[in-house]
Amino acid sequence: AKQEGRDTLRFFNPEMQAVVDAHARLEARMHEALEANAFRLFFQPQVNRRGVVIGAEALLRWPLDGGAMVSPAEFIPLAEDTGHIVRLGLWVLRTACAQLARWQMNERTRHLKIAVNVSARQFHQPDFVASVKDTVRAAAIDPGRLELELTESAILSDVDETIRRMNELRALGIRFALDDFGTGYSSLSYLKRLPFDQLKIDQSFVRDMAEDESSEAIVLAILSLSHALGLEVVAEGVEMPEQRDFLRQHGCDAYQGYLFGKPLPMEAWGDFLEMI
Ligand code: C2E
Ligand code: CA
Ligand code: CA
Ligand code: CA
């Protein structure tokens, strides 16, 4: 143990101490923010081939006192490491379901769906399936309007258990999307086995499509493979009309990106709903 302690010390310099301290501060603040209900849920529109809004992806935001936002890219990994993601993820699910319930009360918005990101650690909690069922029931929403987005990291840890959980929720009508497709390792071999409804092309491929032939080839391959497997395809990070046109020409089903709308707080959604 003494030996181990010495090794640890050897790698521990002031710079690393600063990183560790910053993390510890961020973690303490995250705990406070959870207690104070300070997180916010933003919604980014998804549109169909005709540009009509069909729903939204729920995206977490952490506003600080000065008005600045901590990026989810920064706090989600920390929330996963510390386990805070379990409580945070449940809050996201409840908030998204409450919004679906509101949309369902109005004839003009009842067809809209909401996609919720579920991290691997959250998905593999023993009571995950039960907590989703309870949340959906309590909100009295149509489960067919709820979509759960998983990444490959959620699948890889235990494929059979993942399939079992997905099927149990799909039996209620909940849909599943495979997020960030193309960035992981073993997507192709699992795609056939896993009961996904939809696949999201990672925004890095969409961004590089125009300049990089291999990105374009990957996008085309994803589109034809997905359609052959009966999966719907959503392209992420669509910023330019040329990207939309290319994707549409090759059969992409749905689109998300700044071209159609940034993630917005629900209060700002009125304008989008005017477009429907
Ligand atoms: P993601 O699930 O891939 O979400 C898409 C990200 O792309 C979002 O970043 C969104 O704001 C951004 N985006 C959308 N359209 C465009 C575009 O046209 N151009 C560019 N450059 N970016 C675009 P955001 O909101 O910062 O979220 C980052 C990541 O944090 C998400 O990536 C997701 O992995 C994670 N995250 C966000 N909310 C949640 C949550 O509630 N639960 C979990 N587990 N993870 C979340
Ligand atoms: Ca996502
Ligand atoms: Ca994504
Ligand atoms: Ca991502």
mmCIF file of C-alpha atoms and ligand atoms in Angstrom:
data_model
loop_
_atom_site.group_PDB
_atom_site.id
_atom_site.type_symbol
_atom_site.label_atom_id
_atom_site.label_comp_id
_atom_site.label_asym_id
_atom_site.label_seq_id
_atom_site.Cartn_x
_atom_site.Cartn_y
_atom_site.Cartn_z
ATOM 1 C CA ALA A 1 0.000 0.000 0.000
ATOM 2 C CA LYS A 2 2.886 2.277 0.840
ATOM 3 C CA GLN A 3 4.385 1.554 -2.572
ATOM 4 C CA GLU A 4 1.094 2.420 -4.213
ATOM 5 C CA GLY A 5 0.919 5.677 -2.292
ATOM 6 C CA ARG A 6 4.341 6.668 -3.480
ATOM 7 C CA ASP A 7 3.424 5.922 -7.123
ATOM 8 C CA THR A 8 0.324 8.012 -6.829
ATOM 9 C CA LEU A 9 2.319 10.895 -5.420
ATOM 10 C CA ARG A 10 4.806 10.649 -8.228
ATOM 11 C CA PHE A 11 2.119 11.400 -10.801
ATOM 12 C CA PHE A 12 0.461 14.063 -8.756
ATOM 13 C CA ASN A 13 1.631 17.536 -9.697
ATOM 14 C CA PRO A 14 0.076 20.936 -8.910
ATOM 15 C CA GLU A 15 -1.528 21.134 -12.337
ATOM 16 C CA MET A 16 -3.351 17.882 -11.798
ATOM 17 C CA GLN A 17 -4.331 19.011 -8.322
ATOM 18 C CA ALA A 18 -5.983 22.050 -9.895
ATOM 19 C CA VAL A 19 -7.987 19.825 -12.236
ATOM 20 C CA VAL A 20 -9.070 17.614 -9.361
ATOM 21 C CA ASP A 21 -10.086 20.668 -7.323
ATOM 22 C CA ALA A 22 -12.057 22.118 -10.212
ATOM 23 C CA HIS A 23 -13.864 18.815 -10.593
ATOM 24 C CA ALA A 24 -14.630 18.634 -6.911
ATOM 25 C CA ARG A 25 -16.045 22.184 -6.997
ATOM 26 C CA LEU A 26 -18.132 21.393 -10.047
ATOM 27 C CA GLU A 27 -19.436 18.266 -8.382
ATOM 28 C CA ALA A 28 -20.400 20.150 -5.229
ATOM 29 C CA ARG A 29 -22.187 22.754 -7.325
ATOM 30 C CA MET A 30 -23.970 20.062 -9.306
ATOM 31 C CA HIS A 31 -25.242 18.597 -6.068
ATOM 32 C CA GLU A 32 -26.535 22.024 -5.006
ATOM 33 C CA ALA A 33 -28.095 22.598 -8.408
ATOM 34 C CA LEU A 34 -29.969 19.304 -8.174
ATOM 35 C CA GLU A 35 -31.243 20.223 -4.710
ATOM 36 C CA ALA A 36 -32.246 23.700 -5.902
ATOM 37 C CA ASN A 37 -33.929 22.372 -9.068
ATOM 38 C CA ALA A 38 -31.672 24.671 -11.072
ATOM 39 C CA PHE A 39 -31.347 22.545 -14.196
ATOM 40 C CA ARG A 40 -33.386 23.439 -17.258
ATOM 41 C CA LEU A 41 -34.635 21.398 -20.169
ATOM 42 C CA PHE A 42 -34.354 22.854 -23.658
ATOM 43 C CA PHE A 43 -36.024 21.404 -26.730
ATOM 44 C CA GLN A 44 -34.563 21.271 -30.220
ATOM 45 C CA PRO A 45 -37.009 20.760 -33.087
ATOM 46 C CA GLN A 46 -36.892 17.771 -35.388
ATOM 47 C CA VAL A 47 -38.502 18.130 -38.796
ATOM 48 C CA ASN A 48 -39.609 15.722 -41.486
ATOM 49 C CA ARG A 49 -38.687 15.729 -45.194
ATOM 50 C CA ARG A 50 -41.102 18.574 -45.858
ATOM 51 C CA GLY A 51 -39.650 20.691 -43.062
ATOM 52 C CA VAL A 52 -42.657 20.211 -40.787
ATOM 53 C CA VAL A 53 -41.890 19.986 -37.051
ATOM 54 C CA ILE A 54 -42.543 16.435 -35.835
ATOM 55 C CA GLY A 55 -41.102 16.701 -32.342
ATOM 56 C CA ALA A 56 -38.092 17.669 -30.288
ATOM 57 C CA GLU A 57 -35.014 16.354 -28.556
ATOM 58 C CA ALA A 58 -34.820 17.300 -24.892
ATOM 59 C CA LEU A 59 -31.398 18.703 -23.989
ATOM 60 C CA LEU A 60 -30.233 19.542 -20.491
ATOM 61 C CA ARG A 61 -28.986 22.993 -19.582
ATOM 62 C CA TRP A 62 -27.302 24.187 -16.425
ATOM 63 C CA PRO A 63 -27.664 27.969 -16.110
ATOM 64 C CA LEU A 64 -25.328 29.722 -13.684
ATOM 65 C CA ASP A 65 -26.153 32.868 -11.726
ATOM 66 C CA GLY A 66 -24.528 35.247 -14.212
ATOM 67 C CA GLY A 67 -26.599 33.819 -17.056
ATOM 68 C CA ALA A 68 -23.809 31.635 -18.448
ATOM 69 C CA MET A 69 -24.497 27.951 -19.089
ATOM 70 C CA VAL A 70 -22.342 24.994 -18.195
ATOM 71 C CA SER A 71 -22.202 22.821 -21.285
ATOM 72 C CA PRO A 72 -23.656 19.321 -21.017
ATOM 73 C CA ALA A 73 -20.471 18.107 -22.693
ATOM 74 C CA GLU A 74 -18.784 19.211 -19.471
ATOM 75 C CA PHE A 75 -21.229 18.161 -16.784
ATOM 76 C CA ILE A 76 -22.819 15.009 -18.216
ATOM 77 C CA PRO A 77 -19.575 12.988 -18.007
ATOM 78 C CA LEU A 78 -19.099 14.211 -14.434
ATOM 79 C CA ALA A 79 -22.711 13.387 -13.589
ATOM 80 C CA GLU A 80 -22.104 9.905 -14.981
ATOM 81 C CA ASP A 81 -18.932 9.421 -12.937
ATOM 82 C CA THR A 82 -20.517 10.595 -9.702
ATOM 83 C CA GLY A 83 -23.839 8.838 -10.222
ATOM 84 C CA HIS A 84 -25.764 12.156 -10.173
ATOM 85 C CA ILE A 85 -26.935 11.221 -13.677
ATOM 86 C CA VAL A 86 -29.473 8.817 -12.202
ATOM 87 C CA ARG A 87 -31.412 11.557 -10.407
ATOM 88 C CA LEU A 88 -30.790 14.069 -13.148
ATOM 89 C CA GLY A 89 -31.915 11.619 -15.820
ATOM 90 C CA LEU A 90 -35.120 10.882 -13.956
ATOM 91 C CA TRP A 91 -35.799 14.621 -13.668
ATOM 92 C CA VAL A 92 -35.278 14.968 -17.430
ATOM 93 C CA LEU A 93 -37.673 12.101 -18.107
ATOM 94 C CA ARG A 94 -40.361 13.534 -15.810
ATOM 95 C CA THR A 95 -40.006 17.010 -17.263
ATOM 96 C CA ALA A 96 -40.172 15.698 -20.827
ATOM 97 C CA CYS A 97 -43.258 13.607 -20.014
ATOM 98 C CA ALA A 98 -44.934 16.619 -18.382
ATOM 99 C CA GLN A 99 -44.341 18.544 -21.610
ATOM 100 C CA LEU A 100 -45.759 15.684 -23.683
ATOM 101 C CA ALA A 101 -48.833 15.688 -21.466
ATOM 102 C CA ARG A 102 -49.321 19.409 -22.183
ATOM 103 C CA TRP A 103 -48.870 18.877 -25.906
ATOM 104 C CA GLN A 104 -51.364 16.032 -25.798
ATOM 105 C CA MET A 105 -54.098 18.299 -24.479
ATOM 106 C CA ASN A 106 -54.024 20.348 -27.666
ATOM 107 C CA GLU A 107 -55.288 19.007 -30.981
ATOM 108 C CA ARG A 108 -52.595 20.902 -32.862
ATOM 109 C CA THR A 109 -49.670 19.546 -30.876
ATOM 110 C CA ARG A 110 -50.766 16.068 -29.840
ATOM 111 C CA HIS A 111 -48.830 14.343 -32.627
ATOM 112 C CA LEU A 112 -45.454 15.763 -31.473
ATOM 113 C CA LYS A 113 -42.921 13.425 -29.897
ATOM 114 C CA ILE A 114 -40.060 14.029 -27.511
ATOM 115 C CA ALA A 115 -36.703 12.256 -27.568
ATOM 116 C CA VAL A 116 -34.878 11.894 -24.257
ATOM 117 C CA ASN A 117 -31.189 11.034 -23.868
ATOM 118 C CA VAL A 118 -30.514 8.136 -21.530
ATOM 119 C CA SER A 119 -26.961 7.541 -20.383
ATOM 120 C CA ALA A 120 -25.544 4.039 -20.023
ATOM 121 C CA ARG A 121 -25.322 4.244 -16.272
ATOM 122 C CA GLN A 122 -28.940 5.334 -15.990
ATOM 123 C CA PHE A 123 -30.178 2.666 -18.400
ATOM 124 C CA HIS A 124 -28.487 -0.099 -16.428
ATOM 125 C CA GLN A 125 -29.929 0.874 -13.041
ATOM 126 C CA PRO A 126 -31.873 -2.127 -11.735
ATOM 127 C CA ASP A 127 -35.077 -0.087 -11.522
ATOM 128 C CA PHE A 128 -34.728 1.781 -14.838
ATOM 129 C CA VAL A 129 -37.583 0.006 -16.644
ATOM 130 C CA ALA A 130 -39.893 0.373 -13.653
ATOM 131 C CA SER A 131 -39.085 4.056 -13.258
ATOM 132 C CA VAL A 132 -39.840 4.768 -16.927
ATOM 133 C CA LYS A 133 -43.126 2.857 -16.697
ATOM 134 C CA ASP A 134 -44.101 4.740 -13.535
ATOM 135 C CA THR A 135 -43.215 8.092 -15.057
ATOM 136 C CA VAL A 136 -45.188 7.445 -18.243
ATOM 137 C CA ARG A 137 -48.198 6.237 -16.252
ATOM 138 C CA ALA A 138 -48.083 9.118 -13.788
ATOM 139 C CA ALA A 139 -47.973 11.650 -16.632
ATOM 140 C CA ALA A 140 -50.753 9.773 -18.460
ATOM 141 C CA ILE A 141 -49.038 10.256 -21.811
ATOM 142 C CA ASP A 142 -49.206 8.196 -24.977
ATOM 143 C CA PRO A 143 -45.968 6.143 -24.687
ATOM 144 C CA GLY A 144 -45.756 6.153 -28.491
ATOM 145 C CA ARG A 145 -44.767 9.833 -28.307
ATOM 146 C CA LEU A 146 -41.748 9.100 -26.125
ATOM 147 C CA GLU A 147 -38.473 8.112 -27.663
ATOM 148 C CA LEU A 148 -35.381 7.085 -25.699
ATOM 149 C CA GLU A 149 -31.956 7.749 -27.199
ATOM 150 C CA LEU A 150 -29.200 5.325 -26.313
ATOM 151 C CA THR A 151 -25.570 5.396 -27.358
ATOM 152 C CA GLU A 152 -23.426 2.388 -28.080
ATOM 153 C CA SER A 153 -21.876 2.595 -24.634
ATOM 154 C CA ALA A 154 -25.255 1.622 -23.189
ATOM 155 C CA ILE A 155 -25.530 -1.384 -25.461
ATOM 156 C CA LEU A 156 -22.049 -2.753 -25.212
ATOM 157 C CA SER A 157 -21.955 -3.470 -21.518
ATOM 158 C CA ASP A 158 -24.558 -6.261 -21.787
ATOM 159 C CA VAL A 159 -26.304 -6.831 -25.096
ATOM 160 C CA ASP A 160 -28.829 -9.432 -23.940
ATOM 161 C CA GLU A 161 -29.890 -7.373 -20.952
ATOM 162 C CA THR A 162 -30.137 -4.294 -23.168
ATOM 163 C CA ILE A 163 -32.436 -6.129 -25.582
ATOM 164 C CA ARG A 164 -34.582 -7.394 -22.712
ATOM 165 C CA ARG A 165 -35.006 -3.889 -21.275
ATOM 166 C CA MET A 166 -35.697 -2.334 -24.648
ATOM 167 C CA ASN A 167 -38.347 -4.926 -25.464
ATOM 168 C CA GLU A 168 -40.068 -4.465 -22.138
ATOM 169 C CA LEU A 169 -40.446 -0.737 -22.817
ATOM 170 C CA ARG A 170 -41.234 -1.203 -26.497
ATOM 171 C CA ALA A 171 -44.138 -3.396 -25.471
ATOM 172 C CA LEU A 172 -45.676 -0.202 -24.032
ATOM 173 C CA GLY A 173 -45.087 1.619 -27.312
ATOM 174 C CA ILE A 174 -41.959 3.561 -26.348
ATOM 175 C CA ARG A 175 -39.557 3.987 -29.237
ATOM 176 C CA PHE A 176 -35.764 3.719 -29.250
ATOM 177 C CA ALA A 177 -33.144 5.640 -31.197
ATOM 178 C CA LEU A 178 -29.475 4.780 -31.505
ATOM 179 C CA ASP A 179 -27.647 8.069 -30.965
ATOM 180 C CA ASP A 180 -24.323 9.268 -32.408
ATOM 181 C CA PHE A 181 -24.334 6.439 -34.917
ATOM 182 C CA GLY A 182 -21.025 5.832 -36.634
ATOM 183 C CA THR A 183 -18.808 7.078 -33.789
ATOM 184 C CA GLY A 184 -18.586 3.770 -31.900
ATOM 185 C CA TYR A 185 -16.996 0.473 -32.747
ATOM 186 C CA SER A 186 -19.307 -2.404 -33.365
ATOM 187 C CA SER A 187 -22.503 -0.812 -34.549
ATOM 188 C CA LEU A 188 -23.094 -2.983 -37.560
ATOM 189 C CA SER A 189 -23.060 -6.363 -35.894
ATOM 190 C CA TYR A 190 -25.497 -5.255 -33.205
ATOM 191 C CA LEU A 191 -27.859 -3.289 -35.389
ATOM 192 C CA LYS A 192 -29.632 -6.384 -36.591
ATOM 193 C CA ARG A 193 -30.185 -7.790 -33.110
ATOM 194 C CA LEU A 194 -31.174 -4.669 -31.239
ATOM 195 C CA PRO A 195 -34.785 -3.490 -31.488
ATOM 196 C CA PHE A 196 -34.156 0.133 -32.482
ATOM 197 C CA ASP A 197 -36.760 2.122 -34.384
ATOM 198 C CA GLN A 198 -34.479 4.898 -35.409
ATOM 199 C CA LEU A 199 -30.860 5.727 -35.948
ATOM 200 C CA LYS A 200 -29.259 9.161 -35.622
ATOM 201 C CA ILE A 201 -26.368 9.955 -37.937
ATOM 202 C CA ASP A 202 -23.734 11.694 -35.857
ATOM 203 C CA GLN A 203 -23.283 15.350 -36.647
ATOM 204 C CA SER A 204 -19.569 14.924 -37.384
ATOM 205 C CA PHE A 205 -20.423 13.052 -40.611
ATOM 206 C CA VAL A 206 -23.026 15.613 -41.608
ATOM 207 C CA ARG A 207 -20.541 18.429 -40.985
ATOM 208 C CA ASP A 208 -17.774 16.825 -43.043
ATOM 209 C CA MET A 209 -19.953 15.492 -45.866
ATOM 210 C CA ALA A 210 -19.197 18.329 -48.285
ATOM 211 C CA GLU A 211 -15.397 18.381 -47.908
ATOM 212 C CA ASP A 212 -14.692 14.767 -47.168
ATOM 213 C CA GLU A 213 -15.625 11.957 -49.516
ATOM 214 C CA SER A 214 -15.397 9.264 -46.887
ATOM 215 C CA SER A 215 -17.884 11.098 -44.642
ATOM 216 C CA GLU A 216 -20.227 11.328 -47.581
ATOM 217 C CA ALA A 217 -19.764 7.620 -48.275
ATOM 218 C CA ILE A 218 -20.460 6.814 -44.615
ATOM 219 C CA VAL A 219 -23.657 8.860 -44.651
ATOM 220 C CA LEU A 220 -24.852 7.102 -47.798
ATOM 221 C CA ALA A 221 -23.984 3.699 -46.350
ATOM 222 C CA ILE A 222 -25.820 4.478 -43.108
ATOM 223 C CA LEU A 223 -28.895 5.575 -45.039
ATOM 224 C CA SER A 224 -29.089 2.485 -47.218
ATOM 225 C CA LEU A 225 -28.217 0.067 -44.435
ATOM 226 C CA SER A 226 -30.788 1.577 -42.080
ATOM 227 C CA HIS A 227 -33.531 1.519 -44.638
ATOM 228 C CA ALA A 228 -32.693 -2.075 -45.553
ATOM 229 C CA LEU A 229 -33.123 -2.916 -41.863
ATOM 230 C CA GLY A 230 -36.374 -0.980 -41.643
ATOM 231 C CA LEU A 231 -34.951 1.794 -39.448
ATOM 232 C CA GLU A 232 -35.864 5.431 -39.690
ATOM 233 C CA VAL A 233 -32.897 7.815 -40.050
ATOM 234 C CA VAL A 234 -32.477 11.211 -38.419
ATOM 235 C CA ALA A 235 -29.564 13.438 -39.407
ATOM 236 C CA GLU A 236 -28.081 15.578 -36.631
ATOM 237 C CA GLY A 237 -26.248 18.874 -36.914
ATOM 238 C CA VAL A 238 -27.851 19.985 -40.188
ATOM 239 C CA GLU A 239 -26.772 23.616 -40.565
ATOM 240 C CA MET A 240 -26.854 24.304 -44.280
ATOM 241 C CA PRO A 241 -29.519 23.896 -46.971
ATOM 242 C CA GLU A 242 -27.010 21.944 -49.091
ATOM 243 C CA GLN A 243 -26.678 19.348 -46.343
ATOM 244 C CA ARG A 244 -30.437 19.003 -46.056
ATOM 245 C CA ASP A 245 -30.828 18.733 -49.823
ATOM 246 C CA PHE A 246 -28.176 16.036 -50.133
ATOM 247 C CA LEU A 247 -29.648 14.045 -47.258
ATOM 248 C CA ARG A 248 -33.164 14.413 -48.561
ATOM 249 C CA GLN A 249 -32.112 13.323 -52.027
ATOM 250 C CA HIS A 250 -30.797 10.127 -50.466
ATOM 251 C CA GLY A 251 -33.900 9.364 -48.481
ATOM 252 C CA CYS A 252 -33.148 10.716 -44.992
ATOM 253 C CA ASP A 253 -36.380 10.672 -42.974
ATOM 254 C CA ALA A 254 -35.905 13.434 -40.409
ATOM 255 C CA TYR A 255 -33.616 16.344 -39.648
ATOM 256 C CA GLN A 256 -32.290 18.180 -36.635
ATOM 257 C CA GLY A 257 -29.905 21.119 -36.586
ATOM 258 C CA TYR A 258 -29.474 24.863 -36.431
ATOM 259 C CA LEU A 259 -30.944 25.182 -39.938
ATOM 260 C CA PHE A 260 -34.326 24.285 -38.435
ATOM 261 C CA GLY A 261 -33.861 25.547 -34.916
ATOM 262 C CA LYS A 262 -31.536 25.656 -31.941
ATOM 263 C CA PRO A 263 -32.397 24.076 -28.605
ATOM 264 C CA LEU A 264 -34.876 26.480 -26.982
ATOM 265 C CA PRO A 265 -36.611 26.795 -23.638
ATOM 266 C CA MET A 266 -40.239 25.721 -23.855
ATOM 267 C CA GLU A 267 -41.440 29.337 -23.519
ATOM 268 C CA ALA A 268 -39.828 30.080 -26.878
ATOM 269 C CA TRP A 269 -41.588 27.223 -28.651
ATOM 270 C CA GLY A 270 -44.687 29.172 -29.596
ATOM 271 C CA ASP A 271 -43.118 30.338 -32.845
ATOM 272 C CA PHE A 272 -42.331 26.803 -33.924
ATOM 273 C CA LEU A 273 -45.819 25.657 -33.185
ATOM 274 C CA GLU A 274 -47.128 28.470 -35.382
ATOM 275 C CA MET A 275 -45.327 26.786 -38.287
ATOM 276 C CA ILE A 276 -47.108 23.470 -37.906
HETATM 277 P P1 C2E B 1 -26.364 14.738 -28.439
HETATM 278 O O1 C2E B 1 -27.361 13.826 -27.810
HETATM 279 O O2 C2E B 1 -25.637 14.241 -29.634
HETATM 280 O O3 C2E B 1 -27.153 16.079 -28.745
HETATM 281 C C1 C2E B 1 -26.956 16.867 -29.896
HETATM 282 C C2 C2E B 1 -26.036 18.023 -29.601
HETATM 283 O O4 C2E B 1 -25.779 18.723 -30.814
HETATM 284 C C3 C2E B 1 -26.624 19.048 -28.656
HETATM 285 O O5 C2E B 1 -25.550 19.581 -27.899
HETATM 286 C C4 C2E B 1 -27.161 20.112 -29.620
HETATM 287 O O6 C2E B 1 -27.289 21.392 -29.031
HETATM 288 C C5 C2E B 1 -26.097 20.091 -30.670
HETATM 289 N N1 C2E B 1 -26.570 20.554 -31.960
HETATM 290 C C6 C2E B 1 -27.813 20.458 -32.468
HETATM 291 N N2 C2E B 1 -27.880 20.954 -33.716
HETATM 292 C C7 C2E B 1 -26.635 21.372 -34.020
HETATM 293 C C8 C2E B 1 -26.040 21.986 -35.193
HETATM 294 O O7 C2E B 1 -26.702 22.251 -36.202
HETATM 295 N N3 C2E B 1 -24.706 22.257 -35.134
HETATM 296 C C9 C2E B 1 -23.946 21.983 -34.038
HETATM 297 N N4 C2E B 1 -22.654 22.287 -34.061
HETATM 298 N N5 C2E B 1 -24.467 21.396 -32.920
HETATM 299 C C10 C2E B 1 -25.793 21.108 -32.915
HETATM 300 P P2 C2E B 1 -25.711 19.835 -26.341
HETATM 301 O O8 C2E B 1 -27.097 20.299 -26.041
HETATM 302 O O9 C2E B 1 -24.555 20.684 -25.938
HETATM 303 O O10 C2E B 1 -25.556 18.404 -25.723
HETATM 304 C C11 C2E B 1 -24.338 17.710 -25.796
HETATM 305 C C12 C2E B 1 -24.504 16.279 -25.375
HETATM 306 O O11 C2E B 1 -24.820 16.197 -23.981
HETATM 307 C C13 C2E B 1 -25.655 15.564 -26.083
HETATM 308 O O12 C2E B 1 -25.242 15.166 -27.368
HETATM 309 C C14 C2E B 1 -25.885 14.412 -25.139
HETATM 310 O O13 C2E B 1 -24.937 13.392 -25.359
HETATM 311 C C15 C2E B 1 -25.602 15.043 -23.785
HETATM 312 N N6 C2E B 1 -26.886 15.399 -23.149
HETATM 313 C C16 C2E B 1 -27.642 16.518 -23.290
HETATM 314 N N7 C2E B 1 -28.764 16.437 -22.550
HETATM 315 C C17 C2E B 1 -28.729 15.217 -21.928
HETATM 316 C C18 C2E B 1 -29.619 14.518 -21.023
HETATM 317 O O14 C2E B 1 -30.705 14.979 -20.649
HETATM 318 N N8 C2E B 1 -29.208 13.280 -20.588
HETATM 319 C C19 C2E B 1 -28.026 12.717 -21.010
HETATM 320 N N9 C2E B 1 -27.698 11.491 -20.549
HETATM 321 N N10 C2E B 1 -27.187 13.328 -21.858
HETATM 322 C C20 C2E B 1 -27.542 14.567 -22.317
HETATM 323 CA CA CA B 2 -29.077 12.676 -28.396
HETATM 324 CA CA CA B 3 -26.263 12.660 -31.095
HETATM 325 CA CA CA B 4 -22.978 13.563 -29.261
#
